[in-house]
mmCIF file with all atom_site columns, C-alpha atoms in Angstrom:
data_model
loop_
_atom_site.group_PDB
_atom_site.id
_atom_site.type_symbol
_atom_site.label_atom_id
_atom_site.label_alt_id
_atom_site.label_comp_id
_atom_site.label_asym_id
_atom_site.label_entity_id
_atom_site.label_seq_id
_atom_site.pdbx_PDB_ins_code
_atom_site.Cartn_x
_atom_site.Cartn_y
_atom_site.Cartn_z
_atom_site.occupancy
_atom_site.B_iso_or_equiv
_atom_site.pdbx_formal_charge
_atom_site.auth_seq_id
_atom_site.auth_comp_id
_atom_site.auth_asym_id
_atom_site.auth_atom_id
_atom_site.pdbx_PDB_model_num
ATOM 1  C CA . MET W 1 1  ? -232.475 -126.244 -70.878  1.00 70.00 ? 1057 MET W CA 1
ATOM 2  C CA . PRO W 1 2  ? -232.431 -129.369 -72.791  1.00 73.00 ? 1058 PRO W CA 1
ATOM 3  C CA . ARG W 1 3  ? -229.227 -131.350 -72.932  1.00 81.00 ? 1059 ARG W CA 1
ATOM 4  C CA . LEU W 1 4  ? -227.635 -132.253 -76.186  1.00 83.00 ? 1060 LEU W CA 1
ATOM 5  C CA . PRO W 1 5  ? -224.722 -134.351 -77.512  1.00 84.00 ? 1061 PRO W CA 1
ATOM 6  C CA . PRO W 1 6  ? -221.192 -132.539 -77.256  1.00 85.00 ? 1062 PRO W CA 1
ATOM 7  C CA . ALA W 1 7  ? -221.425 -132.077 -81.163  1.00 88.00 ? 1063 ALA W CA 1
ATOM 8  C CA . TYR W 1 8  ? -224.443 -129.825 -80.797  1.00 90.00 ? 1064 TYR W CA 1
ATOM 9  C CA . ARG W 1 9  ? -224.657 -126.017 -80.105  1.00 90.00 ? 1065 ARG W CA 1
ATOM 10 C CA . LEU W 1 10 ? -228.306 -124.555 -78.842  1.00 89.00 ? 1066 LEU W CA 1
ATOM 11 C CA . ILE W 1 11 ? -228.918 -121.112 -79.833  1.00 90.00 ? 1067 ILE W CA 1
ATOM 12 C CA . ILE W 1 12 ? -232.093 -119.859 -77.977  1.00 88.00 ? 1068 ILE W CA 1
ATOM 13 C CA . ARG W 1 13 ? -234.138 -116.686 -78.691  1.00 89.00 ? 1069 ARG W CA 1
ATOM 14 C CA . GLU W 1 14 ? -237.409 -115.706 -77.067  1.00 88.00 ? 1070 GLU W CA 1
ATOM 15 C CA . THR W 1 15 ? -238.789 -114.357 -80.116  1.00 89.00 ? 1071 THR W CA 1
ATOM 16 C CA . VAL W 1 16 ? -237.676 -114.425 -83.958  1.00 90.00 ? 1072 VAL W CA 1
ATOM 17 C CA . ASP W 1 17 ? -238.946 -113.888 -87.260  1.00 90.00 ? 1073 ASP W CA 1
ATOM 18 C CA . SER W 1 18 ? -237.963 -117.491 -88.478  1.00 88.00 ? 1074 SER W CA 1
ATOM 19 C CA . THR W 1 19 ? -235.785 -119.994 -87.226  1.00 87.00 ? 1075 THR W CA 1
ATOM 20 C CA . ASN W 1 20 ? -234.685 -120.669 -90.647  1.00 86.00 ? 1076 ASN W CA 1
ATOM 21 C CA . SER W 1 21 ? -233.567 -117.026 -91.285  1.00 88.00 ? 1077 SER W CA 1
ATOM 22 C CA . VAL W 1 22 ? -231.744 -117.159 -88.015  1.00 91.00 ? 1078 VAL W CA 1
ATOM 23 C CA . ALA W 1 23 ? -229.931 -120.251 -89.129  1.00 91.00 ? 1079 ALA W CA 1
ATOM 24 C CA . ARG W 1 24 ? -228.663 -118.974 -92.289  1.00 91.00 ? 1080 ARG W CA 1
ATOM 25 C CA . THR W 1 25 ? -227.406 -116.097 -91.031  1.00 94.00 ? 1081 THR W CA 1
ATOM 26 C CA . LEU W 1 26 ? -225.237 -118.183 -88.221  1.00 94.00 ? 1082 LEU W CA 1
ATOM 27 C CA . ALA W 1 27 ? -224.361 -119.991 -90.808  1.00 94.00 ? 1083 ALA W CA 1
ATOM 28 C CA . GLU W 1 28 ? -223.332 -117.472 -93.062  1.00 96.00 ? 1084 GLU W CA 1
ATOM 29 C CA . ALA W 1 29 ? -221.335 -116.015 -90.007  1.00 97.00 ? 1085 ALA W CA 1
ATOM 30 C CA . GLY W 1 30 ? -219.268 -119.147 -89.611  1.00 96.00 ? 1086 GLY W CA 1
ATOM 31 C CA . ALA W 1 31 ? -221.325 -121.148 -86.988  1.00 94.00 ? 1087 ALA W CA 1
ATOM 32 C CA . GLU W 1 32 ? -219.968 -124.669 -86.595  1.00 92.00 ? 1088 GLU W CA 1
ATOM 33 C CA . ASP W 1 33 ? -221.717 -127.781 -87.737  1.00 92.00 ? 1089 ASP W CA 1
ATOM 34 C CA . GLY W 1 34 ? -224.382 -128.642 -85.351  1.00 92.00 ? 1090 GLY W CA 1
ATOM 35 C CA . THR W 1 35 ? -225.744 -125.454 -84.294  1.00 92.00 ? 1091 THR W CA 1
ATOM 36 C CA . LEU W 1 36 ? -229.640 -125.524 -83.580  1.00 90.00 ? 1092 LEU W CA 1
ATOM 37 C CA . VAL W 1 37 ? -231.937 -122.657 -83.239  1.00 90.00 ? 1093 VAL W CA 1
ATOM 38 C CA . TRP W 1 38 ? -234.870 -122.828 -81.152  1.00 87.00 ? 1094 TRP W CA 1
ATOM 39 C CA . ALA W 1 39 ? -237.349 -120.167 -80.702  1.00 87.00 ? 1095 ALA W CA 1
ATOM 40 C CA . ARG W 1 40 ? -240.094 -119.824 -78.263  1.00 85.00 ? 1096 ARG W CA 1
ATOM 41 C CA . GLU W 1 41 ? -242.196 -117.768 -80.932  1.00 88.00 ? 1097 GLU W CA 1
ATOM 42 C CA . GLN W 1 42 ? -242.117 -117.318 -84.715  1.00 87.00 ? 1098 GLN W CA 1
ATOM 43 C CA . THR W 1 43 ? -243.645 -114.812 -86.286  1.00 88.00 ? 1099 THR W CA 1
ATOM 44 C CA . ALA W 1 44 ? -242.956 -114.862 -90.173  1.00 87.00 ? 1100 ALA W CA 1
ATOM 45 C CA . GLY W 1 45 ? -242.244 -118.869 -90.441  1.00 82.00 ? 1101 GLY W CA 1
ATOM 46 C CA . ARG W 1 46 ? -241.497 -119.880 -94.149  1.00 77.00 ? 1102 ARG W CA 1
ATOM 47 C CA . GLY W 1 47 ? -243.103 -123.382 -95.381  1.00 74.00 ? 1103 GLY W CA 1
ATOM 48 C CA . ARG W 1 48 ? -243.170 -125.273 -98.477  1.00 75.00 ? 1104 ARG W CA 1
ATOM 49 C CA . LEU W 1 49 ? -244.086 -123.593 -101.709 1.00 81.00 ? 1105 LEU W CA 1
ATOM 50 C CA . GLY W 1 50 ? -243.489 -120.223 -100.021 1.00 77.00 ? 1106 GLY W CA 1
ATOM 51 C CA . ARG W 1 51 ? -246.319 -120.606 -97.412  1.00 79.00 ? 1107 ARG W CA 1
ATOM 52 C CA . HIS W 1 52 ? -246.059 -118.071 -94.652  1.00 78.00 ? 1108 HIS W CA 1
ATOM 53 C CA . TRP W 1 53 ? -246.894 -119.233 -90.989  1.00 75.00 ? 1109 TRP W CA 1
ATOM 54 C CA . ALA W 1 54 ? -246.665 -117.984 -87.346  1.00 75.00 ? 1110 ALA W CA 1
ATOM 55 C CA . SER W 1 55 ? -245.769 -120.458 -84.218  1.00 79.00 ? 1111 SER W CA 1
ATOM 56 C CA . PRO W 1 56 ? -247.209 -118.825 -81.182  1.00 79.00 ? 1112 PRO W CA 1
ATOM 57 C CA . PRO W 1 57 ? -245.898 -119.216 -77.829  1.00 81.00 ? 1113 PRO W CA 1
ATOM 58 C CA . GLY W 1 58 ? -246.188 -122.783 -76.330  1.00 77.00 ? 1114 GLY W CA 1
ATOM 59 C CA . GLN W 1 59 ? -245.913 -124.781 -79.648  1.00 76.00 ? 1115 GLN W CA 1
ATOM 60 C CA . PHE W 1 60 ? -243.097 -126.776 -81.135  1.00 71.00 ? 1116 PHE W CA 1
ATOM 61 C CA . SER W 1 61 ? -241.686 -126.421 -84.750  1.00 65.00 ? 1117 SER W CA 1
ATOM 62 C CA . THR W 1 62 ? -239.070 -128.012 -86.511  1.00 60.00 ? 1118 THR W CA 1
ATOM 63 C CA . SER W 1 63 ? -237.346 -127.750 -90.180  1.00 56.00 ? 1119 SER W CA 1
ATOM 64 C CA . LEU W 1 64 ? -235.471 -130.558 -91.836  1.00 44.00 ? 1120 LEU W CA 1
#
């Protein structure tokens, strides 16, 4: 488990469609600033210009 500064809260999921979608849902539900979503696998990630992609287990991807 990664150690983060106290200002951050890490949400870990085994598989998600998109970490961005999960983060948006959490934000709409009132998640605190500094909430991060980490998934071991993404099945329907979204990139620039609406491009779709998958992130199989073992890869690391981030969104800015």
